[in-house]
Short mmCIF file of C-alpha atoms in Angstrom, two decimals:
data_model
loop_
_atom_site.label_atom_id
_atom_site.label_comp_id
_atom_site.label_asym_id
_atom_site.label_seq_id
_atom_site.Cartn_x
_atom_site.Cartn_y
_atom_site.Cartn_z
CA UNK A 7 16.44 -8.45 15.58
CA UNK A 8 12.72 -9.33 15.70
CA UNK A 9 10.43 -6.29 15.74
CA UNK A 10 8.51 -5.82 19.03
CA UNK A 11 4.98 -4.65 18.59
CA UNK A 12 3.12 -2.05 20.64
CA UNK A 13 0.37 -3.62 22.85
CA UNK A 14 -1.68 -0.45 22.22
CA UNK A 15 -2.28 -1.53 18.60
CA UNK A 16 -5.86 -2.50 17.91
CA UNK A 17 -6.55 -6.08 16.72
CA UNK A 18 -6.50 -5.42 12.99
CA UNK A 19 -3.30 -3.33 13.31
CA UNK A 20 -1.73 -6.03 15.37
CA UNK A 21 -2.74 -8.83 13.00
CA UNK A 22 -1.44 -6.83 10.04
CA UNK A 23 1.99 -6.31 11.61
CA UNK A 24 2.22 -9.91 12.85
CA UNK A 25 1.52 -11.30 9.42
CA UNK A 26 3.84 -8.87 7.54
CA UNK A 27 6.74 -9.50 9.92
CA UNK A 28 6.23 -13.27 10.07
CA UNK A 29 6.01 -13.52 6.29
CA UNK A 30 9.14 -11.48 5.85
CA UNK A 31 10.98 -13.51 8.47
CA UNK A 32 10.09 -16.84 6.82
CA UNK A 33 11.02 -15.53 3.38
CA UNK A 34 14.37 -14.21 4.68
CA UNK A 35 15.22 -17.64 6.14
CA UNK A 36 14.25 -19.29 2.85
CA UNK A 37 16.44 -16.91 0.89
CA UNK A 38 19.40 -17.82 3.04
CA UNK A 39 18.99 -21.61 2.96
CA UNK A 40 16.63 -22.76 0.19
CA UNK A 41 18.83 -25.74 -0.70
CA UNK A 42 18.71 -27.09 2.85
CA UNK A 43 15.50 -25.48 4.04
CA UNK A 44 14.18 -28.59 5.79
CA UNK A 45 17.23 -28.60 8.04
CA UNK A 46 16.17 -27.67 11.54
CA UNK A 47 12.63 -28.86 10.84
CA UNK A 48 10.87 -32.22 10.92
CA UNK A 49 8.71 -34.55 8.84
CA UNK A 50 5.16 -34.77 10.24
CA UNK A 51 2.94 -37.34 8.46
CA UNK A 52 4.52 -37.80 5.05
CA UNK A 53 6.97 -36.32 2.57
CA UNK A 54 4.61 -33.51 1.70
CA UNK A 55 3.72 -32.74 5.31
CA UNK A 56 6.71 -31.30 7.02
CA UNK A 57 7.75 -28.27 9.07
CA UNK A 58 10.76 -26.11 8.23
CA UNK A 59 12.98 -24.01 10.41
CA UNK A 60 11.16 -20.99 8.91
CA UNK A 61 7.79 -22.29 10.15
CA UNK A 62 9.16 -22.59 13.65
CA UNK A 63 10.85 -19.20 13.70
CA UNK A 64 7.81 -17.38 12.34
CA UNK A 65 5.43 -19.08 14.79
CA UNK A 66 7.75 -18.28 17.67
CA UNK A 67 7.79 -14.63 16.66
CA UNK A 68 4.00 -14.47 16.54
CA UNK A 69 3.64 -16.33 19.87
CA UNK A 70 6.11 -14.01 21.60
CA UNK A 71 4.41 -10.87 20.34
CA UNK A 72 0.94 -12.03 21.24
CA UNK A 73 2.00 -12.98 24.73
CA UNK A 74 3.24 -9.38 25.13
CA UNK A 75 0.40 -7.61 23.37
CA UNK A 76 -2.60 -9.83 24.31
CA UNK A 77 -1.63 -11.59 27.53
CA UNK A 78 -5.20 -12.68 28.32
CA UNK A 79 -5.99 -14.30 24.96
CA UNK A 80 -5.47 -17.99 24.17
CA UNK A 81 -3.10 -19.09 21.39
CA UNK A 82 -3.13 -22.21 19.20
CA UNK A 83 -0.44 -22.71 16.58
CA UNK A 84 0.09 -25.34 13.90
CA UNK A 85 3.64 -26.06 14.96
CA UNK A 86 2.84 -26.34 18.69
CA UNK A 87 2.42 -22.83 20.03
CA UNK A 88 -0.08 -22.95 22.91
CA UNK A 89 -1.35 -20.79 25.67
CA UNK A 90 -4.60 -20.87 27.63
CA UNK A 91 -5.93 -17.42 28.48
CA UNK A 92 -9.06 -16.20 30.25
CA UNK A 93 -10.52 -13.69 27.77
CA UNK A 94 -12.62 -16.13 25.73
CA UNK A 95 -10.69 -15.16 22.64
CA UNK A 96 -8.14 -17.35 20.83
CA UNK A 97 -5.52 -16.52 18.15
CA UNK A 98 -5.01 -19.42 15.72
CA UNK A 99 -1.71 -19.31 13.91
CA UNK A 100 -0.38 -20.84 10.70
CA UNK A 101 3.12 -19.34 10.28
CA UNK A 102 3.69 -20.82 6.79
CA UNK A 103 0.68 -22.32 4.93
CA UNK A 104 1.71 -24.12 1.73
CA UNK A 105 4.95 -25.39 3.21
CA UNK A 106 5.71 -27.71 0.26
CA UNK A 107 5.29 -24.75 -2.12
CA UNK A 108 7.42 -22.64 0.20
CA UNK A 109 10.23 -25.17 0.33
CA UNK A 110 10.09 -25.63 -3.43
CA UNK A 111 10.67 -21.93 -4.13
CA UNK A 112 7.05 -21.14 -5.15
CA UNK A 113 5.36 -17.81 -4.25
CA UNK A 114 2.08 -19.59 -3.40
CA UNK A 115 2.43 -19.71 0.39
CA UNK A 116 1.33 -17.38 3.15
CA UNK A 117 1.36 -16.55 6.79
CA UNK A 118 -2.21 -16.80 8.24
CA UNK A 119 -3.97 -16.22 11.51
CA UNK A 120 -7.41 -15.92 12.92
CA UNK A 121 -8.81 -14.22 16.06
CA UNK A 122 -11.82 -16.28 17.19
CA UNK A 123 -14.42 -15.78 19.91
CA UNK A 124 -15.03 -19.03 21.85
CA UNK A 125 -18.51 -19.93 23.10
CA UNK A 126 -18.98 -19.02 26.76
CA UNK A 127 -17.50 -21.55 29.15
CA UNK A 128 -15.54 -23.52 26.48
CA UNK A 129 -11.85 -23.94 25.92
CA UNK A 130 -9.96 -23.98 22.63
CA UNK A 131 -10.36 -27.53 21.23
CA UNK A 132 -10.67 -28.73 17.64
CA UNK A 133 -14.41 -29.12 18.12
CA UNK A 134 -15.07 -25.68 19.58
CA UNK A 135 -12.72 -23.97 17.18
CA UNK A 136 -14.27 -25.27 14.03
CA UNK A 137 -17.54 -23.61 14.90
CA UNK A 138 -16.11 -20.52 16.57
CA UNK A 139 -17.04 -17.03 15.44
CA UNK A 140 -14.08 -15.58 13.53
CA UNK A 141 -13.78 -11.95 14.60
CA UNK A 142 -10.81 -11.44 12.20
CA UNK A 143 -9.05 -13.59 9.69
CA UNK A 144 -5.82 -12.61 8.04
CA UNK A 145 -3.82 -14.09 5.15
CA UNK A 146 -0.55 -12.56 3.89
CA UNK A 147 1.11 -13.69 0.75
CA UNK A 148 4.51 -12.03 1.25
CA UNK A 149 6.10 -12.51 -2.18
CA UNK A 150 3.04 -11.03 -3.87
CA UNK A 151 2.54 -8.43 -1.13
CA UNK A 152 -1.14 -9.34 -0.78
CA UNK A 153 -2.84 -8.97 2.60
CA UNK A 154 -6.43 -10.18 2.95
CA UNK A 155 -8.38 -9.27 6.09
CA UNK A 156 -11.95 -9.75 7.25
CA UNK A 157 -14.24 -11.27 9.83
CA UNK A 158 -17.41 -10.69 11.71
CA UNK A 159 -15.87 -7.58 13.23
CA UNK A 160 -14.19 -6.19 10.07
CA UNK A 161 -15.05 -5.89 6.36
CA UNK A 162 -13.23 -8.02 3.81
CA UNK A 163 -10.35 -6.29 2.09
CA UNK A 164 -7.33 -6.96 -0.09
CA UNK A 165 -4.60 -4.45 0.64
CA UNK A 166 -7.20 -2.15 2.04
CA UNK A 167 -9.66 -2.35 -0.86
CA UNK A 168 -13.10 -3.98 -0.50
CA UNK A 169 -13.58 -7.42 -1.96
CA UNK A 170 -16.54 -9.71 -2.54
CA UNK A 171 -17.04 -13.29 -3.59
CA UNK A 172 -17.98 -14.13 -7.20
CA UNK A 173 -21.46 -12.86 -7.95
CA UNK A 174 -22.28 -15.97 -9.93
CA UNK A 175 -24.03 -18.82 -8.13
CA UNK A 176 -24.09 -21.63 -10.66
CA UNK A 177 -21.28 -24.03 -9.89
CA UNK A 178 -20.78 -24.97 -13.53
CA UNK A 179 -19.73 -21.26 -14.19
CA UNK A 180 -17.20 -21.19 -11.39
CA UNK A 181 -13.68 -22.36 -10.81
CA UNK A 182 -13.08 -24.49 -7.71
CA UNK A 183 -10.06 -24.79 -5.49
CA UNK A 184 -9.54 -28.09 -3.65
CA UNK A 185 -6.95 -30.54 -2.41
CA UNK A 186 -6.85 -34.26 -2.03
CA UNK A 187 -3.61 -35.95 -1.01
CA UNK A 188 -2.70 -38.79 -3.47
CA UNK A 189 -3.00 -41.42 -0.77
CA UNK A 190 -6.74 -40.55 -0.35
CA UNK A 191 -7.37 -41.43 -4.00
CA UNK A 192 -7.19 -45.08 -2.97
CA UNK A 193 -9.67 -44.49 -0.12
CA UNK A 194 -13.29 -44.62 -1.44
CA UNK A 195 -14.64 -42.84 1.60
CA UNK A 196 -12.73 -39.73 0.54
CA UNK A 197 -12.23 -40.29 -3.21
CA UNK A 198 -15.92 -40.95 -4.03
CA UNK A 199 -17.37 -37.76 -2.48
CA UNK A 200 -14.50 -35.71 -3.85
CA UNK A 201 -15.05 -36.97 -7.37
CA UNK A 202 -18.79 -36.33 -7.12
CA UNK A 203 -18.01 -32.65 -6.32
CA UNK A 204 -14.94 -32.22 -8.48
CA UNK A 205 -16.73 -32.90 -11.78
CA UNK A 206 -19.25 -30.10 -11.30
CA UNK A 207 -17.29 -26.78 -11.46
CA UNK A 208 -16.35 -25.12 -14.75
CA UNK A 209 -12.70 -25.88 -13.93
CA UNK A 210 -10.68 -27.23 -11.00
CA UNK A 211 -7.56 -25.83 -9.26
CA UNK A 212 -5.25 -27.58 -6.80
CA UNK A 213 -2.69 -25.02 -5.80
CA UNK A 214 -1.34 -26.20 -2.46
CA UNK A 215 -2.30 -23.57 0.14
CA UNK A 216 -5.80 -23.66 1.58
CA UNK A 217 -5.55 -20.22 3.08
CA UNK A 218 -4.33 -18.65 -0.18
CA UNK A 219 -7.19 -20.44 -1.90
CA UNK A 220 -9.80 -19.22 0.54
CA UNK A 221 -8.56 -15.65 0.28
CA UNK A 222 -8.94 -15.84 -3.49
CA UNK A 223 -12.44 -17.12 -3.07
CA UNK A 224 -13.16 -14.03 -1.01
CA UNK A 225 -12.00 -11.77 -3.78
CA UNK A 226 -13.68 -13.76 -6.53
CA UNK A 227 -10.48 -15.03 -8.22
CA UNK A 228 -11.56 -18.55 -7.28
CA UNK A 229 -15.28 -19.29 -7.31
CA UNK A 230 -15.63 -21.93 -4.59
CA UNK A 231 -13.46 -24.13 -2.42
CA UNK A 232 -13.79 -27.55 -0.70
CA UNK A 233 -11.41 -29.88 1.15
CA UNK A 234 -11.76 -32.50 3.89
CA UNK A 235 -10.20 -32.75 7.33
CA UNK A 236 -9.00 -29.13 7.67
CA UNK A 237 -7.42 -28.24 11.02
CA UNK A 238 -8.43 -24.90 12.49
CA UNK A 239 -5.37 -23.03 11.34
CA UNK A 240 -6.11 -23.99 7.72
CA UNK A 241 -9.79 -23.09 7.98
CA UNK A 242 -10.50 -20.20 10.29
CA UNK A 243 -8.38 -17.44 8.68
CA UNK A 244 -9.99 -17.94 5.24
CA UNK A 245 -13.40 -18.72 6.72
CA UNK A 246 -13.54 -15.31 8.36
CA UNK A 247 -12.52 -13.48 5.23
CA UNK A 248 -14.93 -15.33 2.87
CA UNK A 249 -17.83 -14.71 5.26
CA UNK A 250 -16.96 -11.01 5.50
CA UNK A 251 -16.88 -10.94 1.66
CA UNK A 252 -20.46 -12.09 1.46
CA UNK A 253 -19.80 -15.75 0.98
CA UNK A 254 -21.13 -18.86 2.75
CA UNK A 255 -19.03 -21.40 4.67
CA UNK A 256 -19.94 -24.78 5.97
CA UNK A 257 -18.91 -28.26 7.07
CA UNK A 258 -20.59 -31.50 6.22
CA UNK A 259 -19.63 -35.00 7.39
CA UNK A 260 -19.57 -37.72 4.78
CA UNK A 261 -18.23 -41.26 5.40
CA UNK A 262 -16.79 -40.10 8.74
CA UNK A 263 -14.78 -37.23 7.19
CA UNK A 264 -15.58 -33.61 7.64
CA UNK A 265 -15.60 -31.59 4.43
CA UNK A 266 -15.13 -27.81 4.56
CA UNK A 267 -16.68 -25.58 1.95
CA UNK A 268 -16.68 -21.87 1.11
CA UNK A 269 -17.96 -19.62 -1.68
CA UNK A 270 -21.25 -18.14 -2.97
CA UNK A 271 -24.11 -19.68 -1.00
CA UNK A 272 -25.81 -21.51 -3.90
CA UNK A 273 -22.51 -22.94 -5.08
CA UNK A 274 -21.68 -24.17 -1.59
CA UNK A 275 -25.10 -25.82 -1.41
CA UNK A 276 -24.33 -27.61 -4.71
CA UNK A 277 -20.97 -28.78 -3.41
CA UNK A 278 -22.55 -30.06 -0.21
CA UNK A 279 -25.18 -32.04 -2.13
CA UNK A 280 -22.58 -33.54 -4.43
CA UNK A 281 -20.34 -34.60 -1.52
CA UNK A 282 -23.29 -36.29 0.19
CA UNK A 283 -24.02 -38.24 -3.01
CA UNK A 284 -20.61 -39.91 -2.39
CA UNK A 285 -21.89 -41.54 0.83
CA UNK A 286 -20.85 -45.19 0.85
CA UNK A 287 -23.52 -47.89 1.52
CA UNK A 288 -23.94 -48.75 5.17
#
């Protein structure tokens, strides 16, 4: 039976329990049905972009608990969870980030969420969410029992211990996490700016979960991160943690695509400049 949470929990206590229970629920479903994990789910845009029954169950759990515990807050979930509240706050949910990894038996997946403060008089839309203040971001990698938390209202921590972005600022000394779907390699408007940036770090990592990547930028395990066209549930949880860990975050539009960046401020500035060098002629 799903664990019901006490509405008296404060936000960070509530986020912690939501993530831990959702991660455990998704993992339990995977353990029971790894061979047919995609049964009960659906393909979204392509063979690497799909939703499993575990995604749906974990998101439903978080939605149900938030409606009980925070009835005035809005909710936006990757798999369709939606509620419009009147508090000016919105919970953004990604029940399983790194779904391809998850369905393949990898440990590199997580449950993630963010609590954001919307600008006065606005509703939760992709445009308002991308720039919203992240009061609290949370990323929980269940199989490694790693819980990252942090935001404008909370310090950045990993399992309760303070964390900070890499102290180095020169991009050539840092590792970079990124992702570019293979189909975009044939699209110069994405491939060219990505290549301009990808050749600059000391080494490049493409691990398959943006939230796990961003959490590791916050703790300095990865130096910097960049990716285009990130929806709010892939961006806000890690954005909040990186900012709380002393890092910089930003978005730059190149060739009609928004590129999201996070890491030490000087390294982010170098990534931004490199991406802009990939601007196609008018």
